[in-house]
C-alpha cells in the first residue's frame, strides 16, 4: 500500500512506553497534522494538548452516528489492536482517569467492544463500555460526556472546551472529557508505529450503486474511480452529497473532476467520509426534503432555534416543491436559514442550514425548472411524483 | 484593551424564551419569531454595560451572561 493502512493492518502491536509518551505523541501529531475523523476534522494535537494536566475521562466515540457510514465498524472489526493501542497511548499521554468506549445501544459495535475491553485490560487497564440511545445527537462529544456523568445523552452548552471541564446542568462541572473518534484513535496508533506518512481516507460510498460500502483510499483517488469501484456510473450526471447528511452538495460536472484530497479545498470536506450519489432520475430537491425532515426530527429538543426552527425550515423546503408556494417558501428559507446557525448548544442546526444552503446553490437551476413545469426537468424520465 | 465585559451571550439550553433580555437590552437583543434571543455581537459601549448587567440579572432562568469578547469555538469530535 502506498499509504498507512488501517483496514489491511498486519496486526502488529505498538510498543507502549510508560514515560515521555505525551511529548512524543504531540510532536508526532503536529508533524503529521492529523485531524479528527468523526466529522469535525479538528486538529488532534491541539485537542490532546488542551487535555494536558486535566486527568480527563478519555471517551472513544464508537457510535458511528452518521447514517450510512460504516467505517468505524470496519476499523474495529479488522484492526482492534490499533484501536486498543491508540486508546492506551492517549490514555497514558494525558494520564486519563478512566477510559470509556461509547457505542449506540444494541449496535454491532457492542460485542466487539466488550471483547476488546476484556482482551486488552493489560494495555488499557480497566475500561468501560457505555451505550447511548441511537439518536443522531447522542454521539456528539458533549452528549457523550453528559451521558457518562448523568446518563442523559444530550448535548451540553459549551463556553469552553470539554477538556476544561464538563459543564453539567444544575451541578458542579465534572472533570475534563477528551472525546476522540474511533478511527482517529486507530490512526494515532498507526502513526506511533510508522511515523508520519501518507494517510488514507475511509470513504463510504452509497446511493445509486450496485456495490456500496467502505473503501480505504489515498488522497489521490478520484471520486469517479470510487464511484466506479462501487458499481456506479462515473459519468453519471447525478449530484453527490459529501460528508454526511449535514454535508455539501457537488454537481456532476464538479465531482467528476475531483480527487479525495481536493474535497476540502472546494468547500466540500469529507467529514465522516460519506459520498452519497443520487440516481439520475431522482429529484434532488425531494431527496433534500427527506434528509431535512430526518434532521429536524433528530433535534434533541433543548434549544429553541433548533426545536422550532428546523421543522419550520423543513416545511419551507417542502413548500419549495409546490409551484404555487415555491417563491414565498424560497424567500422564507433565504431569510430564516441563516438565523439558526450558531444558536444551538451543538452544531446540529448549523449542519442542517449548511446542507440546505448548499442545495439551494447547487440545485438553483433545477429549482427554477421545477417551478416552471411543476416537476423536474426531463419529467419524462421521472416516475409519478 | 478594555478589561470589562463586551458582549452578552445566551445559554441556548437554559433559555426558555421569556424575552426579558430584549426588553432590557434592545440595543443588542431582538427576538426571533419563536421568542428566542438574537444577539448582535457588536461590542457593548461602556454606557450599555449597566443595562446588560441588568438584563443578565433579570433573566428568570439565568440564561444570559456577560462575556469578554467572542466565546471560543468548542472542541467537538
Short mmCIF file of C-alpha atoms in Angstrom, two decimals:
data_model
loop_
_atom_site.label_atom_id
_atom_site.label_comp_id
_atom_site.label_asym_id
_atom_site.label_seq_id
_atom_site.Cartn_x
_atom_site.Cartn_y
_atom_site.Cartn_z
CA UNK A 1 0.00 0.00 0.00
CA UNK A 2 1.21 3.48 -0.76
CA UNK A 3 -0.46 4.78 2.38
CA UNK A 4 -0.62 3.85 6.05
CA UNK A 5 -3.49 1.40 6.05
CA UNK A 6 -5.97 0.86 8.84
CA UNK A 7 -8.06 -1.88 7.24
CA UNK A 8 -5.19 -4.05 5.99
CA UNK A 9 -3.03 -3.60 9.03
CA UNK A 10 -0.85 -6.62 9.78
CA UNK A 11 -1.98 -6.86 13.37
CA UNK A 12 1.36 -5.89 14.87
CA UNK A 13 1.16 -4.14 18.20
CA UNK A 14 2.77 -0.90 19.33
CA UNK A 15 5.49 -0.68 21.90
CA UNK A 16 3.95 1.32 24.72
CA UNK A 17 6.49 3.15 26.82
CA UNK A 18 5.42 4.29 30.25
CA UNK A 19 7.30 7.59 30.14
CA UNK A 20 7.56 10.56 27.82
CA UNK A 21 4.55 9.46 25.84
CA UNK A 22 2.98 12.91 25.85
CA UNK A 23 5.76 14.96 24.24
CA UNK A 24 6.46 12.26 21.67
CA UNK A 25 2.77 11.89 20.85
CA UNK A 26 2.13 15.61 20.50
CA UNK A 27 5.22 16.08 18.32
CA UNK A 28 4.10 13.18 16.13
CA UNK A 29 0.56 14.51 15.79
CA UNK A 30 1.79 18.01 14.99
CA UNK A 31 4.17 16.72 12.30
CA UNK A 32 1.53 14.51 10.75
CA UNK A 33 -1.19 17.17 11.07
CA UNK A 34 -3.72 14.51 11.95
CA UNK A 35 -7.27 15.83 12.13
CA UNK A 36 -10.21 14.06 13.71
CA UNK A 37 -12.15 11.61 11.57
CA UNK A 38 -15.51 11.89 13.31
CA UNK A 39 -16.71 14.69 11.09
CA UNK A 40 -15.36 17.83 12.72
CA UNK A 41 -11.77 17.45 11.42
CA UNK A 42 -10.35 19.22 14.46
CA UNK A 43 -6.54 19.09 14.78
CA UNK A 44 -5.85 16.17 17.09
CA UNK A 45 -2.62 17.63 18.53
CA UNK A 46 -4.50 20.73 19.65
CA UNK A 47 -7.23 18.67 21.25
CA UNK A 48 -4.79 16.47 23.15
CA UNK A 49 -2.73 19.48 24.26
CA UNK A 50 -5.86 21.01 25.74
CA UNK A 51 -6.28 17.90 27.91
CA UNK A 52 -2.81 18.03 29.41
CA UNK A 53 -2.85 18.37 33.17
CA UNK A 54 -6.61 17.76 33.41
CA UNK A 55 -6.63 13.96 34.05
CA UNK A 56 -9.55 13.68 31.68
CA UNK A 57 -12.04 10.93 31.07
CA UNK A 58 -10.99 9.55 27.70
CA UNK A 59 -14.08 8.74 25.67
CA UNK A 60 -13.60 6.85 22.42
CA UNK A 61 -16.55 7.53 20.20
CA UNK A 62 -17.57 4.27 18.55
CA UNK A 63 -21.16 5.34 17.92
CA UNK A 64 -20.75 5.89 14.18
CA UNK A 65 -23.70 8.28 14.39
CA UNK A 66 -23.70 9.38 10.76
CA UNK A 67 -26.32 7.32 8.93
CA UNK A 68 -24.98 5.25 6.01
CA UNK A 69 -21.37 5.47 7.20
CA UNK A 70 -19.72 2.24 8.35
CA UNK A 71 -16.01 2.96 8.58
CA UNK A 72 -15.55 2.85 12.36
CA UNK A 73 -17.22 -0.56 12.42
CA UNK A 74 -14.74 -1.84 9.87
CA UNK A 75 -11.72 -0.41 11.69
CA UNK A 76 -12.83 -2.05 14.91
CA UNK A 77 -13.59 -5.33 13.18
CA UNK A 78 -10.35 -5.54 11.16
CA UNK A 79 -7.86 -3.76 13.42
CA UNK A 80 -8.92 -3.94 17.07
CA UNK A 81 -5.23 -3.90 18.06
CA UNK A 82 -4.81 -0.42 16.56
CA UNK A 83 -7.87 0.76 18.46
CA UNK A 84 -6.58 -0.66 21.75
CA UNK A 85 -3.06 0.68 21.22
CA UNK A 86 -4.31 4.13 20.23
CA UNK A 87 -6.52 4.28 23.31
CA UNK A 88 -3.66 3.10 25.53
CA UNK A 89 -1.28 5.69 24.06
CA UNK A 90 -3.65 8.60 24.50
CA UNK A 91 -4.66 7.45 27.97
CA UNK A 92 -1.02 7.34 29.05
CA UNK A 93 -0.14 10.61 27.36
CA UNK A 94 -2.86 12.61 29.10
CA UNK A 95 -2.96 10.47 32.26
CA UNK A 96 -6.62 9.77 31.72
CA UNK A 97 -8.51 9.00 34.89
CA UNK A 98 -10.61 6.44 33.02
CA UNK A 99 -11.16 5.03 29.55
CA UNK A 100 -14.67 4.75 28.15
CA UNK A 101 -15.82 3.33 24.82
CA UNK A 102 -19.16 4.77 23.68
CA UNK A 103 -21.49 2.97 21.28
CA UNK A 104 -25.15 3.02 20.34
CA UNK A 105 -27.35 0.61 22.27
CA UNK A 106 -27.77 -2.74 20.51
CA UNK A 107 -25.28 -1.87 17.77
CA UNK A 108 -22.89 -4.39 16.26
CA UNK A 109 -20.08 -2.43 17.91
CA UNK A 110 -21.15 -3.55 21.37
CA UNK A 111 -19.96 -7.19 21.34
CA UNK A 112 -16.72 -6.20 19.57
CA UNK A 113 -16.02 -3.51 22.17
CA UNK A 114 -16.82 -5.87 25.05
CA UNK A 115 -14.34 -8.35 23.61
CA UNK A 116 -11.70 -5.67 23.14
CA UNK A 117 -12.09 -4.36 26.68
CA UNK A 118 -11.76 -7.87 28.10
CA UNK A 119 -8.79 -8.81 25.92
CA UNK A 120 -6.84 -5.60 26.36
CA UNK A 121 -7.03 -4.96 30.09
CA UNK A 122 -3.25 -5.47 30.27
CA UNK A 123 -2.61 -2.49 27.99
CA UNK A 124 -5.66 -0.39 28.67
CA UNK A 125 -6.32 -1.05 32.29
CA UNK A 126 -9.97 -1.21 33.29
CA UNK A 127 -12.06 0.33 30.54
CA UNK A 128 -15.81 0.71 30.42
CA UNK A 129 -18.39 0.35 27.67
CA UNK A 130 -21.11 2.99 27.73
CA UNK A 131 -24.12 2.64 25.45
CA UNK A 132 -26.28 5.57 24.41
CA UNK A 133 -29.63 5.77 22.62
CA UNK A 134 -29.26 5.56 18.84
CA UNK A 135 -30.15 9.19 18.20
CA UNK A 136 -28.18 11.43 15.87
CA UNK A 137 -27.04 13.92 18.53
CA UNK A 138 -26.38 11.39 21.27
CA UNK A 139 -22.91 10.78 19.81
CA UNK A 140 -21.97 14.46 19.85
CA UNK A 141 -18.94 15.00 22.08
CA UNK A 142 -20.64 16.84 24.94
CA UNK A 143 -23.62 14.47 24.74
CA UNK A 144 -21.26 11.58 25.42
CA UNK A 145 -19.62 13.43 28.29
CA UNK A 146 -23.07 14.25 29.64
CA UNK A 147 -24.20 10.65 29.27
CA UNK A 148 -21.14 9.42 31.14
CA UNK A 149 -21.76 11.67 34.13
CA UNK A 150 -25.56 11.85 34.22
CA UNK A 151 -26.96 9.23 31.86
CA UNK A 152 -28.51 11.97 29.72
CA UNK A 153 -27.12 11.66 26.18
CA UNK A 154 -27.96 15.19 25.07
CA UNK A 155 -25.51 17.94 24.18
CA UNK A 156 -24.44 20.49 26.75
CA UNK A 157 -23.92 24.22 26.35
CA UNK A 158 -20.23 24.89 25.98
CA UNK A 159 -18.41 28.12 26.60
CA UNK A 160 -15.06 26.39 26.84
CA UNK A 161 -13.64 23.13 25.52
CA UNK A 162 -14.77 19.93 27.24
CA UNK A 163 -11.19 19.49 28.37
CA UNK A 164 -11.72 22.49 30.67
CA UNK A 165 -14.42 20.55 32.48
CA UNK A 166 -17.84 19.19 31.58
CA UNK A 167 -20.47 21.86 32.39
CA UNK A 168 -23.29 19.75 33.82
CA UNK A 169 -26.64 21.39 34.42
CA UNK A 170 -27.60 22.13 37.95
CA UNK A 171 -24.45 20.68 39.44
CA UNK A 172 -20.75 21.41 39.65
CA UNK A 173 -18.79 20.84 36.46
CA UNK A 174 -17.46 17.33 36.02
CA UNK A 175 -13.77 16.71 35.29
CA UNK A 176 -12.44 17.13 31.79
CA UNK A 177 -13.56 14.89 28.96
CA UNK A 178 -11.38 14.11 25.97
CA UNK A 179 -13.56 12.70 23.20
CA UNK A 180 -11.95 11.15 20.13
CA UNK A 181 -13.44 9.28 17.21
CA UNK A 182 -12.56 5.58 16.95
CA UNK A 183 -10.88 5.93 13.57
CA UNK A 184 -8.80 8.84 14.88
CA UNK A 185 -7.65 6.67 17.79
CA UNK A 186 -6.61 3.90 15.40
CA UNK A 187 -4.69 6.38 13.24
CA UNK A 188 -2.81 7.58 16.30
CA UNK A 189 -1.56 4.03 16.87
CA UNK A 190 -0.61 3.61 13.22
CA UNK A 191 1.32 6.88 13.30
CA UNK A 192 3.07 5.87 16.51
CA UNK A 193 4.24 2.64 14.93
CA UNK A 194 5.19 4.03 11.50
CA UNK A 195 5.90 7.71 11.93
CA UNK A 196 4.24 10.33 9.71
CA UNK A 197 3.49 9.20 6.20
CA UNK A 198 0.83 9.37 3.51
CA UNK A 199 -2.55 8.97 5.16
CA UNK A 200 -5.50 7.01 3.91
CA UNK A 201 -9.16 8.00 3.79
CA UNK A 202 -12.02 5.72 4.75
CA UNK A 203 -14.78 6.65 2.36
CA UNK A 204 -18.30 5.21 2.50
CA UNK A 205 -19.78 5.27 -0.99
CA UNK A 206 -23.57 4.92 -1.00
CA UNK A 207 -26.61 5.57 -3.18
CA UNK A 208 -27.16 4.73 -6.85
CA UNK A 209 -24.56 1.96 -6.95
CA UNK A 210 -24.52 -1.82 -7.05
CA UNK A 211 -21.67 -2.26 -4.55
CA UNK A 212 -21.92 0.39 -1.87
CA UNK A 213 -19.53 0.22 1.02
CA UNK A 214 -16.40 1.47 2.71
CA UNK A 215 -13.19 1.80 0.78
CA UNK A 216 -9.76 2.83 2.01
CA UNK A 217 -8.01 5.07 -0.47
CA UNK A 218 -5.26 7.64 -0.77
CA UNK A 219 -5.97 11.33 -1.25
CA UNK A 220 -5.11 10.92 -4.93
CA UNK A 221 -8.03 8.60 -5.59
CA UNK A 222 -10.60 10.28 -7.78
CA UNK A 223 -14.26 10.44 -6.86
CA UNK A 224 -15.04 8.97 -10.27
CA UNK A 225 -12.85 5.94 -9.53
CA UNK A 226 -14.57 5.45 -6.19
CA UNK A 227 -17.99 5.64 -7.82
CA UNK A 228 -16.92 3.13 -10.47
CA UNK A 229 -15.41 0.73 -7.92
CA UNK A 230 -18.73 0.83 -6.09
CA UNK A 231 -20.59 -0.22 -9.22
CA UNK A 232 -21.82 3.25 -10.05
CA UNK A 233 -21.55 5.24 -13.28
CA UNK A 234 -18.51 7.56 -13.15
CA UNK A 235 -20.13 9.66 -15.88
CA UNK A 236 -23.46 9.92 -14.08
CA UNK A 237 -24.99 13.38 -14.25
CA UNK A 238 -26.37 12.99 -10.75
CA UNK A 239 -25.16 15.16 -7.87
CA UNK A 240 -23.16 13.89 -4.90
CA UNK A 241 -23.65 14.64 -1.21
CA UNK A 242 -20.27 14.78 0.51
CA UNK A 243 -19.54 14.31 4.20
CA UNK A 244 -22.80 13.23 5.72
CA UNK A 245 -26.44 14.22 5.86
CA UNK A 246 -25.34 17.66 7.01
CA UNK A 247 -22.76 17.80 4.24
CA UNK A 248 -22.18 19.60 0.97
CA UNK A 249 -23.60 19.01 -2.50
CA UNK A 250 -21.45 18.77 -5.60
CA UNK A 251 -22.89 18.75 -9.12
CA UNK A 252 -21.62 16.09 -11.55
CA UNK A 253 -19.51 18.49 -13.56
CA UNK A 254 -17.60 19.24 -10.37
CA UNK A 255 -17.25 15.87 -8.59
CA UNK A 256 -16.15 14.19 -11.80
CA UNK A 257 -13.03 16.36 -11.83
CA UNK A 258 -12.02 15.92 -8.19
CA UNK A 259 -9.77 13.70 -6.13
CA UNK A 260 -10.46 12.91 -2.48
CA UNK A 261 -7.73 15.36 -1.43
CA UNK A 262 -9.41 18.18 -3.35
CA UNK A 263 -12.69 17.98 -1.48
CA UNK A 264 -11.87 20.24 1.46
CA UNK A 265 -10.39 22.82 -0.91
CA UNK A 266 -13.62 23.14 -2.85
CA UNK A 267 -15.62 23.59 0.33
CA UNK A 268 -16.93 20.02 0.47
CA UNK A 269 -14.96 18.46 3.35
CA UNK A 270 -15.05 14.67 3.65
CA UNK A 271 -16.21 14.83 7.28
CA UNK A 272 -17.32 11.35 8.32
CA UNK A 273 -16.50 10.14 4.82
CA UNK A 274 -19.87 9.79 3.15
CA UNK A 275 -20.18 10.08 -0.63
CA UNK A 276 -23.86 9.72 -1.48
CA UNK A 277 -24.51 9.54 -5.21
CA UNK A 278 -28.09 10.22 -6.26
CA UNK A 279 -29.86 8.41 -9.05
CA UNK A 280 -30.02 10.46 -12.25
CA UNK A 281 -33.79 10.14 -12.29
CA UNK A 282 -34.09 11.14 -8.65
CA UNK A 283 -35.28 14.63 -7.83
CA UNK A 284 -32.54 16.11 -5.65
CA UNK A 285 -34.99 18.57 -4.12
CA UNK A 286 -37.12 15.72 -2.84
CA UNK A 287 -34.08 13.91 -1.54
CA UNK A 288 -33.01 17.03 0.33
CA UNK A 289 -36.51 17.32 1.71
CA UNK A 290 -36.34 13.81 3.11
CA UNK A 291 -32.98 14.47 4.74
CA UNK A 292 -34.12 17.79 6.23
CA UNK A 293 -37.19 16.08 7.70
CA UNK A 294 -34.93 13.47 9.26
CA UNK A 295 -32.50 16.04 10.65
CA UNK A 296 -35.34 18.14 12.05
CA UNK A 297 -36.75 15.10 13.81
CA UNK A 298 -33.34 14.41 15.35
CA UNK A 299 -33.20 17.66 17.28
CA UNK A 300 -32.54 16.97 20.95
CA UNK A 301 -35.29 19.47 21.64
CA UNK A 302 -33.26 21.60 24.02
CA UNK A 303 -32.72 24.84 22.13
CA UNK A 304 -35.48 26.98 20.69
CA UNK A 305 -33.89 27.84 17.34
CA UNK A 306 -33.33 24.12 16.67
CA UNK A 307 -36.52 22.61 18.02
CA UNK A 308 -38.75 25.22 16.37
CA UNK A 309 -36.54 26.43 13.54
CA UNK A 310 -35.60 23.14 11.93
CA UNK A 311 -39.14 21.77 11.49
CA UNK A 312 -40.26 25.17 10.17
CA UNK A 313 -37.41 25.23 7.67
CA UNK A 314 -38.12 21.63 6.64
CA UNK A 315 -41.70 22.71 5.98
CA UNK A 316 -40.44 25.71 3.94
CA UNK A 317 -38.41 23.26 1.87
CA UNK A 318 -41.44 21.05 1.27
CA UNK A 319 -43.32 24.11 0.03
CA UNK A 320 -40.44 24.86 -2.29
CA UNK A 321 -41.57 21.85 -4.29
CA UNK A 322 -45.11 23.20 -4.76
CA UNK A 323 -45.13 25.63 -7.70
CA UNK A 324 -47.85 27.75 -6.10
CA UNK A 325 -45.97 28.16 -2.83
CA UNK A 326 -42.42 27.97 -4.08
CA UNK A 327 -41.40 31.60 -4.37
CA UNK A 328 -42.71 32.55 -0.95
CA UNK A 329 -41.05 29.46 0.53
CA UNK A 330 -37.72 30.30 -1.06
CA UNK A 331 -37.72 33.81 0.33
CA UNK A 332 -38.61 32.47 3.80
CA UNK A 333 -35.74 30.00 3.53
CA UNK A 334 -33.32 32.70 2.45
CA UNK A 335 -34.30 34.80 5.45
CA UNK A 336 -34.62 32.09 8.11
CA UNK A 337 -31.95 29.55 7.24
CA UNK A 338 -29.04 31.72 8.42
CA UNK A 339 -30.89 32.51 11.65
CA UNK A 340 -30.46 29.03 13.15
CA UNK A 341 -26.70 28.99 12.66
CA UNK A 342 -24.69 29.21 15.87
CA UNK A 343 -27.78 29.38 18.06
CA UNK A 344 -27.87 25.84 19.38
CA UNK A 345 -25.82 24.17 22.06
CA UNK A 346 -24.35 21.90 19.39
CA UNK A 347 -23.73 22.19 15.67
CA UNK A 348 -26.83 20.28 14.57
CA UNK A 349 -28.69 23.40 13.33
CA UNK A 350 -25.50 24.59 11.63
CA UNK A 351 -25.23 21.34 9.71
CA UNK A 352 -28.88 21.50 8.71
CA UNK A 353 -28.51 25.05 7.42
CA UNK A 354 -25.24 24.26 5.67
CA UNK A 355 -26.65 21.33 3.72
CA UNK A 356 -29.84 23.19 2.79
CA UNK A 357 -27.85 26.26 1.74
CA UNK A 358 -25.55 24.10 -0.37
CA UNK A 359 -28.59 22.52 -2.02
CA UNK A 360 -30.14 25.91 -2.79
CA UNK A 361 -26.93 26.94 -4.54
CA UNK A 362 -26.29 23.72 -6.45
CA UNK A 363 -29.90 22.98 -7.41
CA UNK A 364 -30.89 26.57 -8.27
CA UNK A 365 -31.37 25.80 -11.96
CA UNK A 366 -33.25 22.59 -11.16
CA UNK A 367 -35.50 24.52 -8.80
CA UNK A 368 -36.26 27.12 -11.47
CA UNK A 369 -37.28 24.38 -13.90
CA UNK A 370 -39.28 22.67 -11.18
CA UNK A 371 -41.23 25.86 -10.58
CA UNK A 372 -41.88 26.37 -14.26
CA UNK A 373 -43.03 22.87 -15.05
CA UNK A 374 -44.41 21.76 -11.72
CA UNK A 375 -41.86 18.98 -11.67
CA UNK A 376 -38.29 18.05 -12.52
CA UNK A 377 -36.63 18.84 -15.83
CA UNK A 378 -36.78 15.81 -18.12
CA UNK A 379 -40.04 14.88 -16.43
CA UNK A 380 -40.41 12.03 -18.92
CA UNK A 381 -37.61 10.19 -17.13
CA UNK A 382 -39.15 10.58 -13.69
CA UNK A 383 -41.94 8.44 -12.31
CA UNK A 384 -45.10 9.95 -10.87
CA UNK A 385 -44.17 12.36 -8.03
CA UNK B 1 -7.84 46.67 25.65
CA UNK B 2 -10.97 47.32 27.69
CA UNK B 3 -10.92 44.98 30.68
CA UNK B 4 -14.70 44.90 31.11
CA UNK B 5 -17.32 42.62 29.58
CA UNK B 6 -18.03 43.31 25.93
CA UNK B 7 -20.91 41.07 24.94
CA UNK B 8 -23.91 39.25 26.20
CA UNK B 9 -24.45 35.67 25.20
CA UNK B 10 -27.22 33.21 25.88
CA UNK B 11 -27.09 29.61 27.03
CA UNK B 12 -29.45 28.14 24.45
CA UNK B 13 -30.41 25.17 26.62
CA UNK B 14 -31.41 27.17 29.68
CA UNK B 15 -33.22 29.79 27.60
CA UNK B 16 -36.97 29.28 27.52
CA UNK B 17 -37.90 32.43 25.59
CA UNK B 18 -39.15 34.66 28.39
CA UNK B 19 -37.85 37.58 26.33
CA UNK B 20 -36.89 39.94 29.14
CA UNK B 21 -33.39 40.35 27.72
CA UNK B 22 -34.85 42.02 24.63
CA UNK B 23 -36.75 44.42 26.90
CA UNK B 24 -33.71 45.32 28.99
CA UNK B 25 -31.14 45.48 26.18
CA UNK B 26 -32.96 46.21 22.91
CA UNK B 27 -29.73 47.72 21.54
CA UNK B 28 -28.26 44.24 21.31
CA UNK B 29 -31.10 41.73 21.67
CA UNK B 30 -34.11 41.15 19.47
CA UNK B 31 -36.38 38.14 19.44
CA UNK B 32 -36.93 35.67 16.62
CA UNK B 33 -40.40 34.59 15.59
CA UNK B 34 -40.43 31.92 18.32
CA UNK B 35 -39.39 34.37 21.03
CA UNK B 36 -35.74 33.30 21.29
CA UNK B 37 -33.00 35.94 21.51
CA UNK B 38 -31.00 37.07 18.51
CA UNK B 39 -27.87 38.72 19.83
CA UNK B 40 -25.94 41.41 18.00
CA UNK B 41 -22.25 40.70 18.59
CA UNK B 42 -21.30 44.35 18.30
CA UNK B 43 -19.27 45.11 21.46
CA UNK B 44 -21.07 46.88 24.29
CA UNK B 45 -20.34 50.56 24.74
CA UNK B 46 -19.39 51.33 28.34
CA UNK B 47 -22.75 53.05 28.93
CA UNK B 48 -24.60 49.93 27.81
CA UNK B 49 -22.79 47.63 30.22
CA UNK B 50 -25.02 48.54 33.15
CA UNK B 51 -28.10 47.75 31.08
CA UNK B 52 -26.51 44.48 30.04
CA UNK B 53 -25.85 43.63 33.71
CA UNK B 54 -29.49 44.39 34.48
CA UNK B 55 -30.63 42.12 31.67
CA UNK B 56 -28.41 39.33 32.99
CA UNK B 57 -29.89 39.73 36.49
CA UNK B 58 -33.47 39.85 35.25
CA UNK B 59 -33.40 36.67 33.18
CA UNK B 60 -35.74 34.33 35.08
CA UNK B 61 -33.67 31.28 34.21
CA UNK B 62 -30.21 32.91 34.35
CA UNK B 63 -29.59 32.03 30.73
CA UNK B 64 -27.97 35.35 29.84
CA UNK B 65 -24.36 36.05 30.63
CA UNK B 66 -21.76 38.72 30.08
CA UNK B 67 -18.57 37.70 28.35
CA UNK B 68 -15.33 39.31 27.28
CA UNK B 69 -15.16 39.09 23.52
CA UNK B 70 -16.09 36.13 21.31
CA UNK B 71 -16.58 32.86 23.13
CA UNK B 72 -14.19 30.18 21.97
CA UNK B 73 -15.48 27.65 19.49
CA UNK B 74 -15.82 24.39 21.36
CA UNK B 75 -13.77 21.34 20.65
CA UNK B 76 -16.07 18.70 19.27
CA UNK B 77 -15.16 15.43 17.72
#
